[in-house]
Short mmCIF file of C-alpha atoms and ligand atoms in Angstrom, two decimals:
data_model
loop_
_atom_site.label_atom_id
_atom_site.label_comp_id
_atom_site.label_asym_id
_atom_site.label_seq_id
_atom_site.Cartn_x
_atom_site.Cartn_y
_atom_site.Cartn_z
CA UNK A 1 15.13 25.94 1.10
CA UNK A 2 14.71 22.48 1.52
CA UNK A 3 15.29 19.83 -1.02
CA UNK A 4 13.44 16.22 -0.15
CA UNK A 5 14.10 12.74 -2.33
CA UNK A 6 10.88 10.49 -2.29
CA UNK A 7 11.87 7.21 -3.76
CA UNK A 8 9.58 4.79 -5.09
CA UNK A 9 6.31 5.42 -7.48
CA UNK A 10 3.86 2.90 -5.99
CA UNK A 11 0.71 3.00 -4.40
CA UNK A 12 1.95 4.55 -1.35
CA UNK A 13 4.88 6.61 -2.92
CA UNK A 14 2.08 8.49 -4.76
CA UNK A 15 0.45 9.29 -1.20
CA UNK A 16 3.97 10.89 0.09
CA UNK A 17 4.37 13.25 -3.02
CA UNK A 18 0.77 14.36 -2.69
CA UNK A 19 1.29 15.04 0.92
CA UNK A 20 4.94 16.58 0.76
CA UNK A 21 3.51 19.00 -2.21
CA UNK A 22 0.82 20.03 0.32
CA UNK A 23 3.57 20.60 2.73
CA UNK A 24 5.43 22.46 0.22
CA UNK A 25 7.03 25.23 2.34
CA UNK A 26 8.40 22.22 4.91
CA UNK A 27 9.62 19.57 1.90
CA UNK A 28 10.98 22.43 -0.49
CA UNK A 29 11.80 20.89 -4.00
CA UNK A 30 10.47 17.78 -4.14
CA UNK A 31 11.71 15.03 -6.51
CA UNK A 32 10.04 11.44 -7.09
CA UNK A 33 12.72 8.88 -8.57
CA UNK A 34 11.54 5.02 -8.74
CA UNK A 35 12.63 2.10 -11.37
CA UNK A 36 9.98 3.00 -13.81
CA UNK A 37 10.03 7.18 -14.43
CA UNK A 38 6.96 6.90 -16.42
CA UNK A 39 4.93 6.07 -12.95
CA UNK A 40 6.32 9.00 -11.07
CA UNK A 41 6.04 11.58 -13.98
CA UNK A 42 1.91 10.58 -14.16
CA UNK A 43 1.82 11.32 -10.26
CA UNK A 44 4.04 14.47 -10.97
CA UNK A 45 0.91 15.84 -13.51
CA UNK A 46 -1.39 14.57 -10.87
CA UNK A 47 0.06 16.98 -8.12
CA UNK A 48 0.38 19.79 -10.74
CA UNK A 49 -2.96 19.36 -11.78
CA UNK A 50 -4.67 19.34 -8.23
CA UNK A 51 -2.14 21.34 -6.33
CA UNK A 52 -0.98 23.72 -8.58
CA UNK A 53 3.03 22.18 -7.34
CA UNK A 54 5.72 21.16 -9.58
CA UNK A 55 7.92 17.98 -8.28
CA UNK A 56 10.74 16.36 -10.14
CA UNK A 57 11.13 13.05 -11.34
CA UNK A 58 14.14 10.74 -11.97
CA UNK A 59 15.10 6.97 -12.47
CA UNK A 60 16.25 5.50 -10.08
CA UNK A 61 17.68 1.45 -9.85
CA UNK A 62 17.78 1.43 -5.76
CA UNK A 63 19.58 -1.36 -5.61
CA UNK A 64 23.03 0.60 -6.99
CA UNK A 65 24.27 2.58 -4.25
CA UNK A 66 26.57 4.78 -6.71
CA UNK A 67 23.59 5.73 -8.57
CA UNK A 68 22.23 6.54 -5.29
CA UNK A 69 25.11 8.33 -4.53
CA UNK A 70 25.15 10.44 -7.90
CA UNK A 71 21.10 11.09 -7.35
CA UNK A 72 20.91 12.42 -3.88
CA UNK A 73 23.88 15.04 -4.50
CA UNK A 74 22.84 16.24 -8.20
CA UNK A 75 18.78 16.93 -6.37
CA UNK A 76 20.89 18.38 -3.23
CA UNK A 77 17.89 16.14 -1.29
CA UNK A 78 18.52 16.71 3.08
CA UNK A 79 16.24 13.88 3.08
CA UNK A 80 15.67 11.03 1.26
CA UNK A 81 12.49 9.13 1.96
CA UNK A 82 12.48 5.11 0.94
CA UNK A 83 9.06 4.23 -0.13
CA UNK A 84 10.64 1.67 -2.59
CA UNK A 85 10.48 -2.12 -1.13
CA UNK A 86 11.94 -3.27 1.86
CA UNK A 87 14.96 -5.02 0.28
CA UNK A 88 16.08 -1.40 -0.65
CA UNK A 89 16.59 -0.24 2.62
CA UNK A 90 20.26 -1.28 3.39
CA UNK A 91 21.84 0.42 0.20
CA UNK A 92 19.57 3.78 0.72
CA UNK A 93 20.70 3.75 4.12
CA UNK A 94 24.19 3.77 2.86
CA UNK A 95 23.91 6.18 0.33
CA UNK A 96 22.63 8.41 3.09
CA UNK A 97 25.43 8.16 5.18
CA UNK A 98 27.51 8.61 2.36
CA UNK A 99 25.59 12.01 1.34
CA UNK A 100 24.92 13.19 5.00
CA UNK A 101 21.48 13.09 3.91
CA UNK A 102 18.63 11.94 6.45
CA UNK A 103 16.60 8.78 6.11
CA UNK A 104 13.28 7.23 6.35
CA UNK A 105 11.70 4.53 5.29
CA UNK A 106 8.56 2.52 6.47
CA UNK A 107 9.46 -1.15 6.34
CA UNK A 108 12.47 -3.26 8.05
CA UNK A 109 14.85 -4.73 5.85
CA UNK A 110 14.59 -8.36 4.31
CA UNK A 111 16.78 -9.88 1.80
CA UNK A 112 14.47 -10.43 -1.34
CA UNK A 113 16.07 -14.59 -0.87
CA UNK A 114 14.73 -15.04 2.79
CA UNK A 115 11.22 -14.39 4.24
CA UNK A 116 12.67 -13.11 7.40
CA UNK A 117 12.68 -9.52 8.57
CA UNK A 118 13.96 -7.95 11.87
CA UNK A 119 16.02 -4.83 12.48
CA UNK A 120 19.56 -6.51 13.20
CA UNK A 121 21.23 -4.79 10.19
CA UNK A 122 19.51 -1.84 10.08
CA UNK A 123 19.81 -0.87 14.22
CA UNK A 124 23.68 -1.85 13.22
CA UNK A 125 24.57 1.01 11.46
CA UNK A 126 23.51 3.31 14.26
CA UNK A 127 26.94 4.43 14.52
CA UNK A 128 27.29 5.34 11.23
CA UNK A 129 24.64 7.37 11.36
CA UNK A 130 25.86 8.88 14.56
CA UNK A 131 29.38 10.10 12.86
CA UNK A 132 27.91 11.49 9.84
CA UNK A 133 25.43 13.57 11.79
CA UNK A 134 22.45 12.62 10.57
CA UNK A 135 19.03 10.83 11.09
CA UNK A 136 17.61 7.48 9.94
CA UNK A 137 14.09 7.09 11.21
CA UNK A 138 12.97 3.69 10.72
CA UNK A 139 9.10 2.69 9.91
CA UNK A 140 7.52 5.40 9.63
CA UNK A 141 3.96 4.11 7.97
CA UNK A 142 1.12 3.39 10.17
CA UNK A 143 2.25 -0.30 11.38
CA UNK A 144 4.85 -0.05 12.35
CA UNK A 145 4.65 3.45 12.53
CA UNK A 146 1.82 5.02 14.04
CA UNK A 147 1.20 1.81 16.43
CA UNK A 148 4.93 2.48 17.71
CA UNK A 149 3.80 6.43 18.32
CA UNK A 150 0.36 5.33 19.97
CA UNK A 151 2.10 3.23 22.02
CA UNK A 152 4.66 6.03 23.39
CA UNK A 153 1.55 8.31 23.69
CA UNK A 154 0.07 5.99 26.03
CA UNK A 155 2.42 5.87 28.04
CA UNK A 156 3.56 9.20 28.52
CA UNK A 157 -0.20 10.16 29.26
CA UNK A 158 -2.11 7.11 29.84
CA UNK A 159 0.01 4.67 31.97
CA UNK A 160 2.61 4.52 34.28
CA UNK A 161 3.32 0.96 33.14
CA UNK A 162 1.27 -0.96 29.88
CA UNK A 163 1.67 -4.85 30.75
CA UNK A 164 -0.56 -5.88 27.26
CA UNK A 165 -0.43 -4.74 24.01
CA UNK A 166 -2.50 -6.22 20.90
CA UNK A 167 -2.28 -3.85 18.02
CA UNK A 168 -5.29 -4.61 15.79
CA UNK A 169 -5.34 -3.63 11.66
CA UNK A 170 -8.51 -4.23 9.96
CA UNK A 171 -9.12 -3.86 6.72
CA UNK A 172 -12.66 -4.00 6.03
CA UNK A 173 -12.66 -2.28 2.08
CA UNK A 174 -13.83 -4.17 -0.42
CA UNK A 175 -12.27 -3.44 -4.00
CA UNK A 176 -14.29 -6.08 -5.91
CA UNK A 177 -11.48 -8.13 -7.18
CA UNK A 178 -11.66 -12.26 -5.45
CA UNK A 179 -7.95 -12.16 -4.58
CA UNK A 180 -5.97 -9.00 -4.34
CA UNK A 181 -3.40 -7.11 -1.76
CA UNK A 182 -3.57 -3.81 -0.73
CA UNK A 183 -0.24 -3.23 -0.72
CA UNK A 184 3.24 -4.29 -2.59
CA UNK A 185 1.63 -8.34 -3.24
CA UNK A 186 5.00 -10.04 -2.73
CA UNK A 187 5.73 -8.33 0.63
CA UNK A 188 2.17 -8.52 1.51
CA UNK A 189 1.84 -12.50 0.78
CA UNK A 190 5.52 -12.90 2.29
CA UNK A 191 4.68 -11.51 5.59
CA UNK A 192 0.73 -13.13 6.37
CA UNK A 193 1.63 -16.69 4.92
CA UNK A 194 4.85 -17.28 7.74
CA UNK A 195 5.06 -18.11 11.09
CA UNK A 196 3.00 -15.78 13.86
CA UNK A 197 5.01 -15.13 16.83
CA UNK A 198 4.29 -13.11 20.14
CA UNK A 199 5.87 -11.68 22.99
CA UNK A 200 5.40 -13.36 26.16
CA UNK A 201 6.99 -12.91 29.59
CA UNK A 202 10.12 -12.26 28.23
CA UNK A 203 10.34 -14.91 25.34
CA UNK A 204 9.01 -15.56 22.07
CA UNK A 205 6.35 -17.83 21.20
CA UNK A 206 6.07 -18.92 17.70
CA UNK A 207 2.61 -20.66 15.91
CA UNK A 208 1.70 -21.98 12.67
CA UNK A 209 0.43 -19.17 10.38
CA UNK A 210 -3.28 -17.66 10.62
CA UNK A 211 -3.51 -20.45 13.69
CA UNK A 212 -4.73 -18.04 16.25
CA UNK A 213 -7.79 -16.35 15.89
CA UNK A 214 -9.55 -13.53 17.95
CA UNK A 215 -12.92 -11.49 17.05
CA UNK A 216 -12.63 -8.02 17.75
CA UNK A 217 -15.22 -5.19 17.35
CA UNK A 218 -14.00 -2.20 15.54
CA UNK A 219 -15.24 0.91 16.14
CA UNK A 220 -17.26 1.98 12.84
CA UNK A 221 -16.66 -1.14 11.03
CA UNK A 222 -17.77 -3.66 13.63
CA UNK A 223 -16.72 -7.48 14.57
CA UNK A 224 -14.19 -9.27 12.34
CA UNK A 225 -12.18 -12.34 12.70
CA UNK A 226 -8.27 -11.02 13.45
CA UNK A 227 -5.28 -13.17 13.25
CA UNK A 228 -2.01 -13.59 14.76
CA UNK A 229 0.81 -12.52 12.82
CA UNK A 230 4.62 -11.67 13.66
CA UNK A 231 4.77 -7.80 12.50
CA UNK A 232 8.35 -5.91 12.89
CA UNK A 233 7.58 -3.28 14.91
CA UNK A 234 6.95 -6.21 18.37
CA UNK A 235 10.87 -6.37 17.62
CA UNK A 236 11.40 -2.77 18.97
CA UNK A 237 8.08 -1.86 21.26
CA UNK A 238 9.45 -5.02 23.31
CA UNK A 239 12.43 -3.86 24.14
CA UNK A 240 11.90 0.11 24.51
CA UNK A 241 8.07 0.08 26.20
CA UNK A 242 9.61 -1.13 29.32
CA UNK A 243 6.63 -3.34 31.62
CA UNK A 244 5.48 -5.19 28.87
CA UNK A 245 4.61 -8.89 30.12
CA UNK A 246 2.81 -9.28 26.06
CA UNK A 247 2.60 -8.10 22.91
CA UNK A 248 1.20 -9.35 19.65
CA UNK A 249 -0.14 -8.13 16.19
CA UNK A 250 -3.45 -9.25 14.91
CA UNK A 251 -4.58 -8.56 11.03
CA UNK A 252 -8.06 -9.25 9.75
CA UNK A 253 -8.86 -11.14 6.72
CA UNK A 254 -11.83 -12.14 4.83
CA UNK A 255 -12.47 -15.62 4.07
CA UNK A 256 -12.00 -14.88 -0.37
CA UNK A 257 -8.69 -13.61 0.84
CA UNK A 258 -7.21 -16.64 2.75
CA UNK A 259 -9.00 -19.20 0.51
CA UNK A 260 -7.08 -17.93 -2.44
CA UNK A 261 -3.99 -17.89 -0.52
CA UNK A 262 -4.11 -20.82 0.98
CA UNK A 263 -4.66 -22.68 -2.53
CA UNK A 264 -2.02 -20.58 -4.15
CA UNK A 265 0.58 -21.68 -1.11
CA UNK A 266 -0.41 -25.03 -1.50
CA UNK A 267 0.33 -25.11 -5.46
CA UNK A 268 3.96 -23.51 -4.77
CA UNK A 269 2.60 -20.03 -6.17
CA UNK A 270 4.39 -18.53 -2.66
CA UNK A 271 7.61 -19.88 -3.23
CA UNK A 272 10.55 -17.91 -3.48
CA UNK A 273 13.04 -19.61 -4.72
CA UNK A 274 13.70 -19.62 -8.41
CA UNK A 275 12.47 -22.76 -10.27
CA UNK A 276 12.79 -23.62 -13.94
CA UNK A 277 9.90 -23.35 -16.21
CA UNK A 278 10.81 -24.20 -20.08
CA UNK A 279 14.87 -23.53 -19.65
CA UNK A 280 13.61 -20.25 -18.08
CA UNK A 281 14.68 -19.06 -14.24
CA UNK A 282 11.45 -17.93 -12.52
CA UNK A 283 10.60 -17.11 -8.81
CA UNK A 284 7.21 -18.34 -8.88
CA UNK A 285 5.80 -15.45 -6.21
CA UNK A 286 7.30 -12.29 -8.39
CA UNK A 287 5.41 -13.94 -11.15
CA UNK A 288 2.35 -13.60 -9.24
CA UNK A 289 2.67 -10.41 -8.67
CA UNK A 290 2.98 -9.91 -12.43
CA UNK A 291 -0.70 -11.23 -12.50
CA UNK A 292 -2.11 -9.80 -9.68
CA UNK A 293 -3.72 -6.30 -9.96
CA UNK A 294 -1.78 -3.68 -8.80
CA UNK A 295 -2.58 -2.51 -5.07
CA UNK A 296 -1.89 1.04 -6.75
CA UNK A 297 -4.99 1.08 -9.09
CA UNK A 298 -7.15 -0.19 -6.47
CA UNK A 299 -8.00 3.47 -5.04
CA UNK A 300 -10.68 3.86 -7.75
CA UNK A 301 -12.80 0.65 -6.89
CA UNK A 302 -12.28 0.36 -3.17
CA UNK A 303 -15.22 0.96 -0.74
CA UNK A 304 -15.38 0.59 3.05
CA UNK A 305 -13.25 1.64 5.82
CA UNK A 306 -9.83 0.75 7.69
CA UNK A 307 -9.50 0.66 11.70
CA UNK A 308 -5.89 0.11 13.00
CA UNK A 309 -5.13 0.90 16.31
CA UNK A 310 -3.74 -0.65 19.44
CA UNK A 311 -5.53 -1.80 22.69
CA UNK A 312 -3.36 -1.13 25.85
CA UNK A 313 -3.82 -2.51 29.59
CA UNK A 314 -1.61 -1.83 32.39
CA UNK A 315 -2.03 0.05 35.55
CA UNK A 316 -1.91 4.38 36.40
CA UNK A 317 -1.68 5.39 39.90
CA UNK A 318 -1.91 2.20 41.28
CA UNK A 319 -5.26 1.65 39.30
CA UNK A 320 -6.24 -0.89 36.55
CA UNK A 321 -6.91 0.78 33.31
CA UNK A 322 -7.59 -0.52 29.55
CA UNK A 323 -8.02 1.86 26.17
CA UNK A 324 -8.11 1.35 22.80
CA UNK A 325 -6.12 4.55 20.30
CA UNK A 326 -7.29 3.99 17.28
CA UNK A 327 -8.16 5.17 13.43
CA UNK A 328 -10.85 4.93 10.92
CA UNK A 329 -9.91 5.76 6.98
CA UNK A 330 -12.46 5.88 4.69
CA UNK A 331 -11.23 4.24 1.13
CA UNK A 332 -13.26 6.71 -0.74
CA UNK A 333 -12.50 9.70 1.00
CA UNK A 334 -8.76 8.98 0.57
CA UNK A 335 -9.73 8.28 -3.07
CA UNK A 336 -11.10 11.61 -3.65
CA UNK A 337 -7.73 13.65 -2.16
CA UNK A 338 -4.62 11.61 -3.23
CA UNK A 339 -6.06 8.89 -5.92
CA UNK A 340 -5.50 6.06 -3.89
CA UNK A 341 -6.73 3.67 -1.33
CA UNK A 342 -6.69 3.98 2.33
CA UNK A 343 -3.77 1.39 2.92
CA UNK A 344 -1.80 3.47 0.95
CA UNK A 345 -2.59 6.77 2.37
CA UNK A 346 -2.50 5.04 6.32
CA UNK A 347 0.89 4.34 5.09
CA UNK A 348 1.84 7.47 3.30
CA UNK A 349 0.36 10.30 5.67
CA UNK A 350 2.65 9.32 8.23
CA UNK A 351 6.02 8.83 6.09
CA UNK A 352 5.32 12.21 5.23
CA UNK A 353 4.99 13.28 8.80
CA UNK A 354 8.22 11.81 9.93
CA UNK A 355 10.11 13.44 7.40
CA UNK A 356 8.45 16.40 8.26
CA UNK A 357 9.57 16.22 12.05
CA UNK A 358 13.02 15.19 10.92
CA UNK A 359 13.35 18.54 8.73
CA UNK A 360 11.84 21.13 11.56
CA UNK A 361 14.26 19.60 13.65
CA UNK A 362 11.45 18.42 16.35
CA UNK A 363 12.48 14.67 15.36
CA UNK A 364 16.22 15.38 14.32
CA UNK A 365 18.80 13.34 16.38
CA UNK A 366 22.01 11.42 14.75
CA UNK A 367 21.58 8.10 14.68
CA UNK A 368 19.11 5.14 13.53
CA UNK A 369 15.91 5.35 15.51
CA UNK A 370 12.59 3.58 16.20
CA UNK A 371 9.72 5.57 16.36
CA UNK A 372 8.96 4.90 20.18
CA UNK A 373 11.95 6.80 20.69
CA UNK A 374 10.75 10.45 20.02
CA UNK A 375 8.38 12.70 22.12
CA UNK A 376 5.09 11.12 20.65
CA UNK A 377 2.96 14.80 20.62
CA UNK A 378 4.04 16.41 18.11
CA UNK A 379 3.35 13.16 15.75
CA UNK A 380 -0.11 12.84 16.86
CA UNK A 381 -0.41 16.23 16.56
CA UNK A 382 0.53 16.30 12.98
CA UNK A 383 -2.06 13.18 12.71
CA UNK A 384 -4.96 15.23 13.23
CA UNK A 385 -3.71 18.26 10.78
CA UNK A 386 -2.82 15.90 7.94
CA UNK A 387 -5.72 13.86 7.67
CA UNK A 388 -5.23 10.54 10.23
CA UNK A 389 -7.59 11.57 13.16
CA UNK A 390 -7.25 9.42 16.13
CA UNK A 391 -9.83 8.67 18.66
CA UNK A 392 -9.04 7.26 22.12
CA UNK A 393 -11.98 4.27 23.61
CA UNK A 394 -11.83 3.65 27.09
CA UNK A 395 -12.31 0.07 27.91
CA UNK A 396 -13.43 -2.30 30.89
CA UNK A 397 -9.90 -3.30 32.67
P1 NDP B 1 4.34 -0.89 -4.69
O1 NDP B 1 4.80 -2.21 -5.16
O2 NDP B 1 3.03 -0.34 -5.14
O3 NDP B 1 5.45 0.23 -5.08
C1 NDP B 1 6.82 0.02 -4.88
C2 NDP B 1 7.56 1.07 -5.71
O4 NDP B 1 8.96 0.90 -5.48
C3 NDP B 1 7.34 0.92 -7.21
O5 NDP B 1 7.24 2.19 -7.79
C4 NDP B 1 8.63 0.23 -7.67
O6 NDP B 1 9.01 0.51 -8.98
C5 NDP B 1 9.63 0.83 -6.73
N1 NDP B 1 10.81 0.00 -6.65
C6 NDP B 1 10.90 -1.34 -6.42
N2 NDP B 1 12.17 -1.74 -6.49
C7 NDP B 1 12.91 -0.63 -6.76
C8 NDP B 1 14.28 -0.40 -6.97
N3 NDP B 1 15.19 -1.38 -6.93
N4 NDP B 1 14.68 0.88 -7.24
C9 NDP B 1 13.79 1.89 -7.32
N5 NDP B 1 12.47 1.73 -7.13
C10 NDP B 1 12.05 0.48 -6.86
O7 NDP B 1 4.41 -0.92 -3.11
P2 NDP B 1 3.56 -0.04 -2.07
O8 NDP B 1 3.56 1.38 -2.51
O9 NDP B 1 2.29 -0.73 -1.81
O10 NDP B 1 4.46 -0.17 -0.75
C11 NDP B 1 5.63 0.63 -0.60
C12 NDP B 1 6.31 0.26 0.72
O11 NDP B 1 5.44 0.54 1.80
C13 NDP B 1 6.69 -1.21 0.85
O12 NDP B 1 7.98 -1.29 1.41
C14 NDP B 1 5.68 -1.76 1.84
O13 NDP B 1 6.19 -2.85 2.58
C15 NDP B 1 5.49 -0.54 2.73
N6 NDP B 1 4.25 -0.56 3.51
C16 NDP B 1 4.31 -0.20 4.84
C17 NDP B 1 3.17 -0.19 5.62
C18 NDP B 1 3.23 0.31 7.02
O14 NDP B 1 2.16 0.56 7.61
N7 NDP B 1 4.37 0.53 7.63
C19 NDP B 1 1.87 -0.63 5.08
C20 NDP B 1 1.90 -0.90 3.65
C21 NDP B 1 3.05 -0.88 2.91
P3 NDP B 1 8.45 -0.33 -10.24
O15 NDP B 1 7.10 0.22 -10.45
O16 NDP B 1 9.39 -0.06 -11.35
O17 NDP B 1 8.42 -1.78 -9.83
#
């Protein structure tokens, strides 16, 4: 039987144990570990409850690789899933090695001291990974994630070469709060308040953040303003989707949204180093977080729907040709099967597919992967089974 480690208790780390406990027979014995216990043993009475499954819980500090270490061989885990924060990934990944476990996660590494993320450091252990036999699939959530999988899909079926891609995420729920993120705040405010960037004939072009602007109309949720951002997974789909003369990543906000952040920037509320208040150290942005709701309780109060897909245009047979793969998640709906919003369960659904591929050996290949780099069917396969439905719009080239 298998034995799977889910790490991290938050809004999306409740998703995964909901979904691995569905998957039971795949996942085996399951056991949630994050910082606080007390969060993962209310989501372990929540799966009991609904699904009639039993899951283990531990504490875990993810930032100490020997405890690490100690936790992945005393729960015998094959694979340990990070759904902790990005700045865990590095030590998980080690501990993996260490423990021929195999590895997932679904955000690229960043030092908690720099607002800078790429894959240098995680694509670097690739060897590692290699000699010890196992697997390290990296971003599995649904961007990156399932944008990285569209895009592999389109072109194994859609394109002989793509020569645009704009990957679109729209968020149109409405939880009824003036200012709060849908997921983790500090990663969330970290990421849309830097730089954009795109991909453009070979070279990157950088702009000043939220300075580029498009309206696109989403399928189900209709027009919405969509801005540039950098987002990790351009760092891999530009060098492994080969005929790409573009790429960029565009996010939708509403105008409550950037108002508040924009004033809380402005006021230093974004800042990340640590500045003294009363003889006190404190990083003004973690203390935000302390005050903002928690993107986990938000399942309960959010209405509306999500749309994240990717719009591709490139050429088959000689021929022009434009489509748009795409979801649509209804925040209720989620609501009603896993307790949480549809961020979260975008996000979660597809960790737990990974893994899933990883442990029936479809996705199983030493070494530190993308997700661009696997046979994209079975993964949209699983899509439709597990609750993430795709639909594919043909457009005007
Ligand atoms: P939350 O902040 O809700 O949850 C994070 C969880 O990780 C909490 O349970 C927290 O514990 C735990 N944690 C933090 N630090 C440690 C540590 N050192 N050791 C052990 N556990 C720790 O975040 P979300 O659930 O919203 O997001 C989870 C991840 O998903 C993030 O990395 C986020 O970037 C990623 N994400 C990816 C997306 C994608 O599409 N690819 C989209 C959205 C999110 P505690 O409660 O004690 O603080």
């Amino acid at each position: 039987m298998s034995k799977t480690l889910i790490i991290g208790a938050g809004g999306v780390g409740r998703v995964v144990a909901h979904k691995c406990a569905i998957n039971e027979s795949v996942f085996g014995e399951i056991t949630l570990a994050s910082r606080t216990k007390s969060k993962c043993d209310a989501i372990a009475r929540e799966i009991e409850q609904k699904r009639g499954v039993k899951i283990k819980t531990a504490a875990i500090d993810a930032d100490d690789k020997a405890a690490l270490i100690e936790l992945i061989k005393t729960t015998g885990a094959k694979i340990v899933l990070n759904i902790a924060l990005p700045y865990q990934d590095l030590t998980i990944m080690d501990a993996c090695v260490e423990t021929k476990a195999d590895y997932l996660d679904t955000a690229n590494y960043e030092s908690p001291d720099l607002a800078k993320f790429e894959y240098k450091q995680q694509w670097a252990r690739n060897d590692a990974f290699k000699n010890a036999g196992v697997t390290a699939l990296l971003g599995s959530g649904f961007d990156p994630g399932v944008t990285n999988v569209f895009s592999a899909y389109a072109l194994k079926h859609y394109f002989d070469e793509i020569h645009y891609l704009d990957i679109l995420d729209c968020n149109a729920g409405d939880h009824g709060y003036p200012f709060a993120t849908n997921f983790n705040p500090e990663i969330n405010l970290r990421e849309v308040s830097a730089k954009g960037r795109y991909w453009e004939n070979g070279q990157w072009i950088e702009t000043d953040p939220l300075s580029v602007k498009i309206v696109w109309d989403y399928p189900e949720v209709g027009a919405k303003d969509s801005y540039l951002l950098y987002h990790e997974e351009l760092e891999s789909l530009v060098k492994h989707i080969k005929g790409l003369k573009r790429a960029r990543f565009f996010m939708t906000f509403g105008q409550s949204y950037l108002t508040h952040m924009r004033c809380l920037e402005n006021v230093g509320m974004l800042g990340i180093a640590p500045v003294d208040h009363k003889g006190v150290k404190i990083v003004p942005i973690e203390f935000l977080k302390t005050l903002l709701p928690d993107p986990a309780t938000l399942g309960a109060r959010t209405k509306g729907k999500t749309n994240i897909g990717c719009v591709f245009d490139g050429v088959k047979e000689g021929k022009k040709r434009k489509i748009y793969i795409y979801n649509v998640c209804d925040h209720e709906e989620c609501y009603r099967e896993v307790f949480a919003q549809a961020v979260s369960y975008t996000t979660g659904v597809p960790a737990m597919i990974g893994a899933k591929l990883i442990l029936e050996g479809k996705w199983k290949k030493a070494g530190v992967w993308n997700m661009e780099r696997f046979d994209p069917d079975p993964f949209m396969d699983e899509l439709n089974r597990q609750g993430l439905p795709w639909k594919i719009l043909e457009l005007e080239a």
